[in-house]
XYZ file of C-alpha atoms in Angstrom:
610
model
C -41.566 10.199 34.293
C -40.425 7.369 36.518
C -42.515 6.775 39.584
C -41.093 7.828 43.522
C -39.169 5.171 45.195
C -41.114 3.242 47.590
C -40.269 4.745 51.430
C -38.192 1.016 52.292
C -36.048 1.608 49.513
C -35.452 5.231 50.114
C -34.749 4.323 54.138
C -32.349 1.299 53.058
C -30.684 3.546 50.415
C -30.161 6.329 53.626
C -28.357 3.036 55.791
C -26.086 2.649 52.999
C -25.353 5.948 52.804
C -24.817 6.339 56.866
C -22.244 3.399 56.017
C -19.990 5.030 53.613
C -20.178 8.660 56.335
C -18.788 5.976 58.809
C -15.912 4.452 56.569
C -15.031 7.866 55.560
C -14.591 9.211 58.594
C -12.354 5.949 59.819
C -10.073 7.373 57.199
C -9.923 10.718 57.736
C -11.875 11.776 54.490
C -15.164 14.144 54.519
C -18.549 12.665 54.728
C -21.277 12.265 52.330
C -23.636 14.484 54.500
C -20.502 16.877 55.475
C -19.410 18.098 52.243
C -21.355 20.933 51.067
C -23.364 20.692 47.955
C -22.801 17.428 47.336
C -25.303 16.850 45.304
C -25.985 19.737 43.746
C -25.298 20.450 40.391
C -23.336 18.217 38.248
C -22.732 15.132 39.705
C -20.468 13.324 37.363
C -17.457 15.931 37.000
C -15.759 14.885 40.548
C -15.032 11.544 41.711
C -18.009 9.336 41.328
C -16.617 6.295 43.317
C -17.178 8.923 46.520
C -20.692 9.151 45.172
C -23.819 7.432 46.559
C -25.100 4.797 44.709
C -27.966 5.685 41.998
C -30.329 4.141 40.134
C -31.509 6.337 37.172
C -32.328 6.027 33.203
C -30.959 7.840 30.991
C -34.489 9.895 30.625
C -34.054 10.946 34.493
C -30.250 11.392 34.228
C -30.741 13.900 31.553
C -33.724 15.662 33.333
C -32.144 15.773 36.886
C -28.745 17.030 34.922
C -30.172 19.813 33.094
C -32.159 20.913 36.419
C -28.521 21.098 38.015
C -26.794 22.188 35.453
C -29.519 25.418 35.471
C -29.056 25.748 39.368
C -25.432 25.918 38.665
C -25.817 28.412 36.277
C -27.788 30.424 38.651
C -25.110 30.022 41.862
C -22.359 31.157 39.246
C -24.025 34.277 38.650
C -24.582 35.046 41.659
C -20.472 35.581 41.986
C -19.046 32.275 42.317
C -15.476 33.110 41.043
C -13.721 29.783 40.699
C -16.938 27.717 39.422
C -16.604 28.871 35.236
C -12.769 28.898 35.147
C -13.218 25.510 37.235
C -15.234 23.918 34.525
C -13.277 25.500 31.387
C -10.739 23.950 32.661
C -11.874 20.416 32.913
C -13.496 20.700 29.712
C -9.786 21.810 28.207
C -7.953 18.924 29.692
C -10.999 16.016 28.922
C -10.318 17.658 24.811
C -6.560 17.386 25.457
C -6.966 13.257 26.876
C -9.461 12.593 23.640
C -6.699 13.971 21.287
C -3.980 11.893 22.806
C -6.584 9.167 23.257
C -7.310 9.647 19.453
C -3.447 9.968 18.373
C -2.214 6.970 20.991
C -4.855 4.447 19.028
C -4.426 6.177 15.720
C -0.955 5.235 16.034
C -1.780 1.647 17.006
C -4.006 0.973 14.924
C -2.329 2.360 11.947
C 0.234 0.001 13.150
C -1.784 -2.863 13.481
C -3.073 -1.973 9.881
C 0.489 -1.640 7.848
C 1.051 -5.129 9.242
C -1.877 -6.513 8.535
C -1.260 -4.894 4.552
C 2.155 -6.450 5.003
C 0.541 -9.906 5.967
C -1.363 -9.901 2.759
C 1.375 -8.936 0.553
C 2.720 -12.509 2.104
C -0.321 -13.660 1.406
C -0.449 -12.639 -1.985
C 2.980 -13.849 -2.886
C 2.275 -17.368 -1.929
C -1.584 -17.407 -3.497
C -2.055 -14.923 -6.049
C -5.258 -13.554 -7.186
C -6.841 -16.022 -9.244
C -7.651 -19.827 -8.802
C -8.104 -21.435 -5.552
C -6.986 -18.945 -2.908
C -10.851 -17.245 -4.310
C -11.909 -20.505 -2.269
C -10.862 -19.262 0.647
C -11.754 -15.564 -0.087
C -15.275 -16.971 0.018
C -14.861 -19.333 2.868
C -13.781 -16.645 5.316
C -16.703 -14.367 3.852
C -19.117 -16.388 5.956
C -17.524 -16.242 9.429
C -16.171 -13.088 9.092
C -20.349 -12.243 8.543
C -21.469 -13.445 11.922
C -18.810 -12.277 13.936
C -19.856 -8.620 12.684
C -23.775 -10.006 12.970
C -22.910 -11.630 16.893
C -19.931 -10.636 18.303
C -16.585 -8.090 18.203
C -17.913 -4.462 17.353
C -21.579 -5.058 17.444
C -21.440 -6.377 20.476
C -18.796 -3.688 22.267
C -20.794 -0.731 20.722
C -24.209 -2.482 22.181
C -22.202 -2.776 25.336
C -20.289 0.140 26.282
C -23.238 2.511 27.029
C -24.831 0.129 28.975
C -22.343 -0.648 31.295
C -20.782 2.874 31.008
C -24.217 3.986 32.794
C -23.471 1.926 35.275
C -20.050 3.201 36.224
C -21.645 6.829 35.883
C -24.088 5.850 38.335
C -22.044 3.959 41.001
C -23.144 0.823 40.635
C -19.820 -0.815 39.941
C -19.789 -4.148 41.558
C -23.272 -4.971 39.298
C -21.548 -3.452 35.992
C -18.764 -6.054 36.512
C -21.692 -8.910 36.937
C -23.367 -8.010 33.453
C -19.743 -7.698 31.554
C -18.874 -11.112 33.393
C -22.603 -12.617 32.260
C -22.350 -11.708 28.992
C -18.795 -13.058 28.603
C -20.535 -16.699 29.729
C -23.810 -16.265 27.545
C -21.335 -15.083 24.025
C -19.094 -17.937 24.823
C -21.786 -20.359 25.283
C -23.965 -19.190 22.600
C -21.399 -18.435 20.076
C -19.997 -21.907 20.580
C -23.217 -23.952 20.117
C -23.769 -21.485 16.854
C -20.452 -23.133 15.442
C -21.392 -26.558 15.807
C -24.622 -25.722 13.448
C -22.628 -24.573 11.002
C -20.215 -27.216 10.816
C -22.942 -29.413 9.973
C -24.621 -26.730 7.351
C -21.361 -25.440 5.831
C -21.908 -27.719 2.406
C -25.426 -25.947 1.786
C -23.902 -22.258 2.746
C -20.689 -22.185 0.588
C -23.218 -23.731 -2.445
C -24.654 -20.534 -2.345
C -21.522 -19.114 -4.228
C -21.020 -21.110 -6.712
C -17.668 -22.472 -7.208
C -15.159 -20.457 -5.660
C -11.807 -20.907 -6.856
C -13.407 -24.317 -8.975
C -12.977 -25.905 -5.961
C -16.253 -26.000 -3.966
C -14.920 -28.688 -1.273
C -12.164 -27.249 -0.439
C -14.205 -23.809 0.405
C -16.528 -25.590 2.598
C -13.336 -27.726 4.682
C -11.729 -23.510 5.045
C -14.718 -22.310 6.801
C -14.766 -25.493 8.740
C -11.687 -24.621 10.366
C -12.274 -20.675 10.515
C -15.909 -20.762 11.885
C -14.349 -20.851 15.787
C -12.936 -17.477 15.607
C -16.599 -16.232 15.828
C -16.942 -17.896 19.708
C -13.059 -16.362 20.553
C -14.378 -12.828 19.003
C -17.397 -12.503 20.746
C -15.802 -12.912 23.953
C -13.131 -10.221 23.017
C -15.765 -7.692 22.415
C -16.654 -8.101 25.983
C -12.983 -7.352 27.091
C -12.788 -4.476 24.222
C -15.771 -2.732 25.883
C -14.614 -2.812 28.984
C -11.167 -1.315 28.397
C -12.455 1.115 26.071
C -15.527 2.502 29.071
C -12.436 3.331 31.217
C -10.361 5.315 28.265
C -7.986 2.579 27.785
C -7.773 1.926 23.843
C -4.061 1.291 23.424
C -3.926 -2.459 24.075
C -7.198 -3.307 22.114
C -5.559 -1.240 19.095
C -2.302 -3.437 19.371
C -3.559 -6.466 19.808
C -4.285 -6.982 16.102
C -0.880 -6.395 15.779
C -0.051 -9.618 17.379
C -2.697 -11.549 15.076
C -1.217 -10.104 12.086
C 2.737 -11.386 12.903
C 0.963 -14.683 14.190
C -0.546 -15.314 10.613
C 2.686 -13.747 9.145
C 4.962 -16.524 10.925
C 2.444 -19.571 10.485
C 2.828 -18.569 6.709
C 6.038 -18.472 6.747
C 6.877 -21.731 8.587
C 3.961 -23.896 7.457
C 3.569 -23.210 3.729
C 6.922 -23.869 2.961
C 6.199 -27.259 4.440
C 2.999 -28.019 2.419
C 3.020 -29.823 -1.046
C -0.115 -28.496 -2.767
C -2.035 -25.579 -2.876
C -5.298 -26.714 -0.967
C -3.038 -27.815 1.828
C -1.229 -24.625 2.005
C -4.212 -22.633 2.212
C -5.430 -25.152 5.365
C -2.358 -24.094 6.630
C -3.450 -19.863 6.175
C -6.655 -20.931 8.030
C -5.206 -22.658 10.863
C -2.563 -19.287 11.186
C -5.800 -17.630 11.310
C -7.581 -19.381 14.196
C -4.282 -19.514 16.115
C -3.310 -15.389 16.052
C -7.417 -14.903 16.983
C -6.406 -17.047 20.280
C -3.235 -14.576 20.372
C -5.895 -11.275 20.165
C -8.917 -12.480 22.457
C -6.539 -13.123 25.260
C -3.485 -10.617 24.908
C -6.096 -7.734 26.631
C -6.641 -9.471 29.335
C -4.124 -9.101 32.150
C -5.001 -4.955 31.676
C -8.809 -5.825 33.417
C -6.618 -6.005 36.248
C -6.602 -2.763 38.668
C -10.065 -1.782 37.437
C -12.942 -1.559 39.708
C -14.081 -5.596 39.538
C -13.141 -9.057 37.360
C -14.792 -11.225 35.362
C -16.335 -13.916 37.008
C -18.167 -17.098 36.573
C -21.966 -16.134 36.725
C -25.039 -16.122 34.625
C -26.938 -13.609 36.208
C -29.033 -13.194 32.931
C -32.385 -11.716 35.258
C -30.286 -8.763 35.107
C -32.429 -5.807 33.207
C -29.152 -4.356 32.033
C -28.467 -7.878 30.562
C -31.473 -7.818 28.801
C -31.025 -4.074 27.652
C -27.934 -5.064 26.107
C -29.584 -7.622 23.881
C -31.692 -5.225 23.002
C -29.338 -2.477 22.147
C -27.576 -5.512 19.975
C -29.807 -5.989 17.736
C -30.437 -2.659 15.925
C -26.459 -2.762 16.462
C -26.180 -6.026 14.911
C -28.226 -5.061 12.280
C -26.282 -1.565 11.705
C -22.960 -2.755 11.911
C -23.262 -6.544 10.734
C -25.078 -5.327 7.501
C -22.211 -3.370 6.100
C -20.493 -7.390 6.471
C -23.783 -8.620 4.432
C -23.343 -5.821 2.060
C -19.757 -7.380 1.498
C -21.116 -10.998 1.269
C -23.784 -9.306 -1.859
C -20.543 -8.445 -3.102
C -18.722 -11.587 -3.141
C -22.368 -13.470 -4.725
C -22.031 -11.556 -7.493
C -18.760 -11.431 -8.444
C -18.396 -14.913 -8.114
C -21.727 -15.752 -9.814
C -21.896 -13.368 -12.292
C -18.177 -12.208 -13.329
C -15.707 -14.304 -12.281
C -15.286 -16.894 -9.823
C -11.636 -17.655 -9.912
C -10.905 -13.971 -10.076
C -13.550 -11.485 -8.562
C -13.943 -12.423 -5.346
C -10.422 -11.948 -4.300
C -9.506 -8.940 -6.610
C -12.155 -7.149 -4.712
C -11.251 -8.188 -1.374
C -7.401 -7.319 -1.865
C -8.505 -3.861 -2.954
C -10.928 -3.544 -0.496
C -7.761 -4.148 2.368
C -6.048 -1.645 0.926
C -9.128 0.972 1.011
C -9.361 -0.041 4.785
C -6.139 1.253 5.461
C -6.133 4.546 5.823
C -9.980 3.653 7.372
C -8.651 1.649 10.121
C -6.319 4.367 10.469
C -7.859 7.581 11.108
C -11.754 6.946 11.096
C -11.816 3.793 13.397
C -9.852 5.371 15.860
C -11.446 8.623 15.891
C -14.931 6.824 16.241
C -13.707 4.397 18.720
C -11.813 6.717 21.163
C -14.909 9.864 20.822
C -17.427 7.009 21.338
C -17.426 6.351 25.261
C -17.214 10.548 25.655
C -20.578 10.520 23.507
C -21.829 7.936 25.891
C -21.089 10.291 29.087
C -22.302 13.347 27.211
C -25.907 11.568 26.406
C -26.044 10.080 29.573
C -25.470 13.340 31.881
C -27.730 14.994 28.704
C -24.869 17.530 27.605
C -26.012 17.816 24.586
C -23.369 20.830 23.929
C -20.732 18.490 24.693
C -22.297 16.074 22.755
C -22.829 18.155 19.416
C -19.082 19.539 19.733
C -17.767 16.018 20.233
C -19.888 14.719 16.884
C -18.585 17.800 15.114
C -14.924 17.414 15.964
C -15.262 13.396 14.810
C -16.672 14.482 11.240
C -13.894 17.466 10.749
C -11.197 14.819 11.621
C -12.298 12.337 9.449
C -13.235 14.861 6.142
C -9.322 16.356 7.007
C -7.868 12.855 7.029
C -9.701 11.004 4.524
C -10.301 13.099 1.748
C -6.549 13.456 0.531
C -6.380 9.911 1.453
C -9.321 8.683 -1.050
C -7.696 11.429 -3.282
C -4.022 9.490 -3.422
C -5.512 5.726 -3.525
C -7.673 6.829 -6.468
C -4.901 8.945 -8.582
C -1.962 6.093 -7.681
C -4.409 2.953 -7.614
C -2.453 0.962 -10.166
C 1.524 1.627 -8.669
C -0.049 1.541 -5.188
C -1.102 -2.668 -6.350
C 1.660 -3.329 -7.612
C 4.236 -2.706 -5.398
C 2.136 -4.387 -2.785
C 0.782 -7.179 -4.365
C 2.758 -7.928 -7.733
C 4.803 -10.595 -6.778
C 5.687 -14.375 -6.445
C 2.244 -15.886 -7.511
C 0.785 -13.018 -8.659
C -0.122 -12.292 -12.149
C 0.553 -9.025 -13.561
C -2.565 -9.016 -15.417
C -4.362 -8.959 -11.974
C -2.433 -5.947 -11.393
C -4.902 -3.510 -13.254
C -8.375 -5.241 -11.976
C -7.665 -4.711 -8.313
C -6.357 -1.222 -9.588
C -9.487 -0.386 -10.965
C -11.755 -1.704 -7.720
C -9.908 0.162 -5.438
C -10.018 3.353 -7.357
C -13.986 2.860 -7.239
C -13.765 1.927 -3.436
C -12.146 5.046 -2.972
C -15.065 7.500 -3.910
C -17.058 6.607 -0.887
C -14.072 6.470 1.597
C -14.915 9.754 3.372
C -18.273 8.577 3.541
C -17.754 5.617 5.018
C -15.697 7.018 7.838
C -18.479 9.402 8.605
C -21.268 6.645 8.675
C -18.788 5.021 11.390
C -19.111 8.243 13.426
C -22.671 9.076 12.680
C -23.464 5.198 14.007
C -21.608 6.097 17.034
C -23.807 8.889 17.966
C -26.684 7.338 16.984
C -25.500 4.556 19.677
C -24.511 6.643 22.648
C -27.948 8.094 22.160
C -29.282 4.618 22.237
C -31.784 5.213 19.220
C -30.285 2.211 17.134
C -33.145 1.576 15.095
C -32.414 4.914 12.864
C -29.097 3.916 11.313
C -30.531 0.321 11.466
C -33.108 1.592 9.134
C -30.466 3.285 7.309
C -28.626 -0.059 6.328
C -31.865 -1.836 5.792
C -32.407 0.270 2.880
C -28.573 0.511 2.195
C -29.115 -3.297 1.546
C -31.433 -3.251 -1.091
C -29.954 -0.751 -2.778
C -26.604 -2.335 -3.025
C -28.635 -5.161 -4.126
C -29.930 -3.341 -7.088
C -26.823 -1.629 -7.601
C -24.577 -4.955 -7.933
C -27.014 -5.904 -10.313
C -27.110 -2.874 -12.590
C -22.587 -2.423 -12.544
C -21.555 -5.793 -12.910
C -21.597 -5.443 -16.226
C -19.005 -2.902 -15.816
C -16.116 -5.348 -15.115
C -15.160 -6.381 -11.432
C -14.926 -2.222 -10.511
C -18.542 -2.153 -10.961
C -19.019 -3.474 -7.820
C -16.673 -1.549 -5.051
C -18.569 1.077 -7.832
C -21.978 0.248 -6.271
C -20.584 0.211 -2.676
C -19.400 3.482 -2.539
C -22.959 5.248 -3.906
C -24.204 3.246 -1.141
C -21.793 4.567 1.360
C -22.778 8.620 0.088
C -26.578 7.864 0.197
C -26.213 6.383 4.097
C -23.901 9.199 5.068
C -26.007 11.534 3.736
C -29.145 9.683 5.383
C -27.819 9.870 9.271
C -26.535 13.210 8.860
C -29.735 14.729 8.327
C -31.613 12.323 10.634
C -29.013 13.627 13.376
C -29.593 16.925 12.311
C -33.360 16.519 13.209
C -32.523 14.652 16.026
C -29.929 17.027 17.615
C -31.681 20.548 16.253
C -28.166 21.382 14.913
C -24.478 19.904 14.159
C -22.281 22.080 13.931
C -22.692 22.056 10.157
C -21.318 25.462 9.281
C -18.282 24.718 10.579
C -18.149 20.838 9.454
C -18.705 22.325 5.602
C -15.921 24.598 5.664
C -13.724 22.279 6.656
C -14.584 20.105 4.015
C -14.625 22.875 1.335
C -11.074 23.951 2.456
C -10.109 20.481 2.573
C -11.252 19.738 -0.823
C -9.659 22.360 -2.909
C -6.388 21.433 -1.287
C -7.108 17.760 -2.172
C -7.411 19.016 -5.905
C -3.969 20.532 -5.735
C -2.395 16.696 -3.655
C -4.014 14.958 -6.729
C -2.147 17.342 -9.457
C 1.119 16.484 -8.039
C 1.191 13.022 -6.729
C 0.150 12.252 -10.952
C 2.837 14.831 -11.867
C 5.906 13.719 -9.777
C 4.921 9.681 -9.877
C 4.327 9.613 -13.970
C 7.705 11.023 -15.611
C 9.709 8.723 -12.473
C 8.011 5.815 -13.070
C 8.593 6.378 -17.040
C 12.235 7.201 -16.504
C 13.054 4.432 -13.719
C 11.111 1.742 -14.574
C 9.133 -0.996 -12.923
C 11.895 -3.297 -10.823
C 11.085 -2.667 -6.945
C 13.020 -0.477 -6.209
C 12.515 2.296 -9.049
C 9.018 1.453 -7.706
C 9.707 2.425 -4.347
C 11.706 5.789 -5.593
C 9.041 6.547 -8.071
C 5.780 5.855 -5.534
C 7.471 7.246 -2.433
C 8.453 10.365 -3.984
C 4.995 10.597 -4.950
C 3.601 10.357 -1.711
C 5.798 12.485 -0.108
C 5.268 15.173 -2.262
C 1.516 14.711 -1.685
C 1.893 15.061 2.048
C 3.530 18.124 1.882
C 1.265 19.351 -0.316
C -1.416 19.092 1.815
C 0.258 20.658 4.789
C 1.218 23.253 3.454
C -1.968 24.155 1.467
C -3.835 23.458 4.480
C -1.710 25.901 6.603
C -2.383 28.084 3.591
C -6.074 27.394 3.924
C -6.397 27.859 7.452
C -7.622 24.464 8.282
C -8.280 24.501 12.056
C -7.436 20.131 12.217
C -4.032 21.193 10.938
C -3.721 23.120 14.183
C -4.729 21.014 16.420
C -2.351 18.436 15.220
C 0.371 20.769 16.188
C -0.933 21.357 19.737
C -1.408 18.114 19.685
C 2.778 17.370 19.151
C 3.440 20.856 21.289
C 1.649 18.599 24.683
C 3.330 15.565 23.672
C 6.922 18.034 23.391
């Protein structure tokens, strides 16, 4: 319990309070003191910029809510007419923004996704699979690490619910000052962290071996990608910020922009280049450019909102410090998924194959993260700032529906999904991949790893929504704990499947992915007292058997085309779109069949947006 406020404060906080009923009045609005009830009940369903200014936890928020929310109760009973139908109603239109929220990012980043898949089919034309582009592979490993340790998502997800409190609880003008102080202290630190490893890079990148035989080259690649850690870590800043006021479309596009950016530096500067080595300089330096091109294309939408960024270090800020705090459990949670990846790339380029492995794995792995970046991303992302309301005013109601709806999403959209890139691994490859430099002998290898990625697909899009919760909750030590142990046990499981081939290891991933799924779902479950899990399972179940029946005839339509076409691109495109087509309307229909409530809601969904 958090001790009375000293008699000065609460006579200075009754001034400022005096000073708003005197504005108001100048322009013709109700006072604070005039409006009856004002604050009773809950206090975050109207207008909270007409609010006084409060300073309150989380632990108080919740107590002091559920004490209104009871009162409320009680008033209602008593034969309030308008108060039930009143909230109903809210509570119908907030679920009707998320699902446009949810289908307006979806559709960006799915977007931002197909181009990105189209940027490495570039990619792959001009390097292949084997020799030196693995140099690179490995060289962006290492960046790519710390801005998932420092910066981007960790830092947003540590972020949002700190300054999201804020907004709840009026104090806008200092939530502005912490997003604007941690903008200065990313930049700064971020910065001075890539000077260090510009010096250390040599001793790093011998930590792989040899990537791509050509260890110098790997270490001059990170050189010149190490910056885009400083420029992501301040866009995680400007990410969190749009995404506490329900504005996700422009972050969701803006990888769009760093996809064609890499896309036209490819095509204009490797044409230019004489040698391999200086054609893959000429990838990296794409790939610092378009991560200018992201960072600042959000920017002009801060505009409007209720402050700027400035130029301060106000770092005696508690919230400044809370964030920190928040970040590391976050950084830990999120990052280590990133230093499962980097396990990954050790031991395939140790241990199998270092002019191969490395980049078979992480071509399969992009397309894996397709239909991830898709549909689970943007579920997480656009249900994440609603979980951080719902724990903050303690609805837990709210806040159980909200996990529940996430998981049924992601189960409806991913299973078929895992189903399809498992069945047509080897097609799906090759009409991405199989061209210009590529080998078709690669073809089957990167088959094979991203029909293993796809058994823990679903699972991975649930530990994304699980984290979430976890986060708006602000207990980020349990799924930190989680990927602690996730680690080791990819450890141990690298080492035990690499003798499988190169699947062996997307093999060990996905056990990893089930076991941490598994993990936060019952740790939630204690945590929560229940979640929804009757009606999560039949979802899945129904989901499942109509999954079984996708698989059966995406094999059966793509196998006797593909025989009776052939293999030139465009039989390939006849033969694998057919396929897929016929797999989508298989699941429709069976899940219309099956009574899957997601299938509806998709269709209200396009009815509103009629």
């Amino acid at each position: 319990m958090l001790p009375l406020v000293s008699d000065d404060l609460e006579r200075e906080r009754h001034l400022r309070r005096l000073e708003r009923d005197r504005r108001r009045r100048e322009q013709g609005k109700p006072t604070y003191f005039d409006q009856p009830g004002a604050l009773e009940g809950w206090p975050l369903l109207g207008d909270s910029s007409d609010e006084p200014t409060m300073v309150i936890r989380p632990a108080r928020l919740r107590e002091d809510a559920a004490r209104r929310g009871a009162e409320g109760a009680v008033r209602l009973g008593a034969g309030s007419a308008v108060g039930p139908s009143r909230v109903r109603a809210e509570r119908a239109e907030s679920a009707r923004r998320l699902a446009v929220s949810t289908a307006i990012f979806g559709a960006a980043t799915a977007l931002s996704r197909v181009v990105g898949l189209a940027r490495e089919v570039v990619a792959a034309s001009y390097f292949g699979a084997s020799g030196k582009i693995n140099a690179f592979t490995v060289a962006f490993q290492v960046p790519n690490l710390v801005r998932a340790l420092v910066a981007d998502a960790a830092l947003s997800s540590a972020f949002v619910p700190v300054f999201s409190e804020l907004l709840e609880n009026g104090e806008r003008k200092r939530a502005w000052r912490v997003a604007s102080t941690l903008f200065w202290l990313m930049l700064l630190g971020l910065t001075a962290l890539t000077a260090l490893f510009v010096l250390v890079a040599p001793w790093v990148i011998g930590l792989f071996g040899n990537p791509g035989h050509d260890r110098a080259l790997a270490v001059g690649l990170s050189r010149v990608l190490f910056p885009i850690v400083s420029l992501l870590g301040v866009s995680g800043i400007v990410v969190g910020i749009l995404n506490s006021y329900d504005h996700f479309t422009v972050p969701a596009i803006s990888p769009v922009f760093w996809n064609l950016a890499i896309v036209v530096g490819l095509a204009i500067g490797v044409p230019q280049a004489h040698s391999m080595s200086s054609k893959l300089y000429v990838y990296a330096v794409s790939i610092l450019v378009a991560t200018f091109i992201q960072v600042f294309l959000p920017m002009p939408w801060l505009r409007g909102r209720d402050g700027r960024l400035q130029i301060v270090l106000d770092w005696r800020d508690p919230a400044v410090k809370r964030v920190f705090v928040l970040m590391v459990p976050v950084t830990l949670g999120l990052g280590l998924i990133n230093v499962n990846a980097v396990i990954d790339t050790f031991f395939a380029s140790r241990l199998i194959d270092s002019n191969l492995a490395p980049t078979a794995i992480q071509k399969a792995f992009l397309v894996y993260m397709l239909p991830q970046g898709m549909f689970s991303v943007a579920i997480a992302t656009v249900l994440f700032p609603s979980l951080a309301r719902f724990a903050a005013r303690g609805d837990m109601d709210g806040f159980r529906a909200t996990v529940g709806t996430g998981l049924r999403q992601i189960a409806f959209l991913l299973v078929p999904a895992a189903v399809v890139s498992a069945v047509l691994a080897e097609p799906i490859i090759r009409i991405l991949y199989q061209h210009g430099e590529w080998r078709p002998s690669d073809t089957p290898v990167v088959a094979d790893a991203l029909a293993a990625f796809s058994a823990g697909l679903v699972f991975n899009g649930a530990m994304l929504m699980l984290n979430r919760a976890f986060f708006s909750l602000q207990l980020n030590w349990l799924p930190t704990a989680i990927a602690l142990g996730n680690l080791f046990l990819n450890a141990l499981l690298d080492l035990a499947f690499y003798r499988l081939g190169v699947w062996g290891i997307p093999l060990s991933t996905a056990v990893c992915n089930i076991v941490a799924a598994w993990a936060l779902l019952v740790l939630l479950r204690r945590r929560l007292g229940r979640i929804e899990g009757g009606a999560i399972a039949s979802t899945v179940a129904r989901v499942l058997v109509a999954s079984a029946v996708v698989a059966a005839v995406a094999w059966t339509v793509w196998r006797p085309l593909d025989t009776a076409l052939g293999r030139s691109f465009g039989a390939q495109v006849v033969s694998l779109g057919l396929a897929l087509g016929a797999a989508a309307a298989t699941y429709l229909v069976c899940c219309r069949l099956l009574q899957v409530g997601e299938l509806e809601t998709l269709a209200r969904l396009r009815r509103d947006r009629a």
